[in-house]
Steps between C-alpha positions, in 0.01 A plus 500: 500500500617388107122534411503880651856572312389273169144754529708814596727406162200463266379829612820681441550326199157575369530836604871575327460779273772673303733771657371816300133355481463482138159348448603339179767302664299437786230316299767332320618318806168400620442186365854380671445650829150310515639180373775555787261619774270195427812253513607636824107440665499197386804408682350727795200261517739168473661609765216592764301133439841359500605654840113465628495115437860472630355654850184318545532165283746333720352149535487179243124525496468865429713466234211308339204693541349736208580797685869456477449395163371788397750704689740288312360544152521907566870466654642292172220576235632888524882386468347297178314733390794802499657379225211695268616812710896412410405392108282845486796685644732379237285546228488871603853522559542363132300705336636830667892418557568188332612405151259447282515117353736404783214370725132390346276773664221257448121596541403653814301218647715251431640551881191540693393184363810340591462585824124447534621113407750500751248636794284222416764243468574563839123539628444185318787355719732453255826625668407384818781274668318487825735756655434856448870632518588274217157555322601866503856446333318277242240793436843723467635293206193572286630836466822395384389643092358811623820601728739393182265721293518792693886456559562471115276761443697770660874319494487477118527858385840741556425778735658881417784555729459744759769732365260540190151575650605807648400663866296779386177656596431552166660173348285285770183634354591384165606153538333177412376245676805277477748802630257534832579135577826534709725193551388497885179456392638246252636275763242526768296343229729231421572406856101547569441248242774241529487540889284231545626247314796340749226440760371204256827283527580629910135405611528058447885555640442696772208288612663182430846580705443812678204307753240755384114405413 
């Protein structure tokens, strides 16, 4: 089911094209709905080996053949390797809405490079702690720069107030990119971003006093 939604998403994301269909903005925002689209299908394809090898590797000794291993490596390695999909969205949402100097935009393949290292890290074995919940959580922390770049990115810059921007037909066709970007857009990104981060500290707690494995 998350790897039809996290699929569905990337579509619709991919897909997202401005309200009056000016082609101009519409290629503008290409590069950051494919950057989003491709972070989303890599979490789609975490997700389905993850829930796969959760249904059908249920024994000590399967847990030890290559094919779980390689369902393994596809189930972290993509949580690993998002973070190029997270640095490449905050580079674009630097370059368009941020402040320029405030965050290093960096060259572009600085993050896919990053992340490349951090997919074979984990193929490698690197992260693994012989227990795939936790190996996952470890994977998560490597995007720990990425989600702080993204989130300072955005939450460094003032926004125009809403009284300013005006309501308009003809107003809405002439503002910028940084008057489309509302602040309930704003937060959903924040919260999208940041969301993850209080599983980290909750997974050893709740494992260690709650009786869960």
């Amino acid at each position: 089911l998350l790897t039809v939604v996290m699929i569905y998403l990337a579509y619709k994301c991919f897909k997202a094209n401005s309200m009056d269909g000016c082609p101009i903005r519409n290629s503008a925002s290409l590069r950051l709905r494919v950057y989003s689209a491709s972070l989303l299908i890599c979490y789609g394809a975490s997700t389905l080996a993850g829930g796969w090898a959760h249904q059908h590797f249920t024994s000590i000794d399967s847990l030890n053949t290559l094919r779980f291993r390689l369902f393994w490596i596809v189930c972290v390695g993509n949580v690993s390797f998002a973070s190029c999909y997270m640095g490449l969205i905050g580079r674009e949402v630097q370059r368009v809405f941020g402040i320029k100097g405030a965050v290093p935009l960096g060259p572009w393949w600085f993050w896919p490079m990053y992340g490349t290292y951090m997919a074979i890290a984990t193929a490698l074995g690197y992260i693994s702690f012989k227990r795939p919940a936790c190996d996952i959580f470890i994977a998560g922390i490597t995007q720990f720069p990425t989600t702080f770049y993204c989130l300072l990115a955005l939450g460094l810059r003032s926004w125009p107030s809403t009284s300013t921007t005006g309501t308009s037909t003809h107003s809405s066709s002439k503002k910028s990119a940084i008057d489309l970007v509302s602040r309930c857009y704003r937060i959903m990104y924040y919260i999208g971003f940041i969301g993850n981060a209080p599983l980290l500290p909750m997974y050893p707690l709740l494992v260690q006093y709650s009786g869960m494995s």
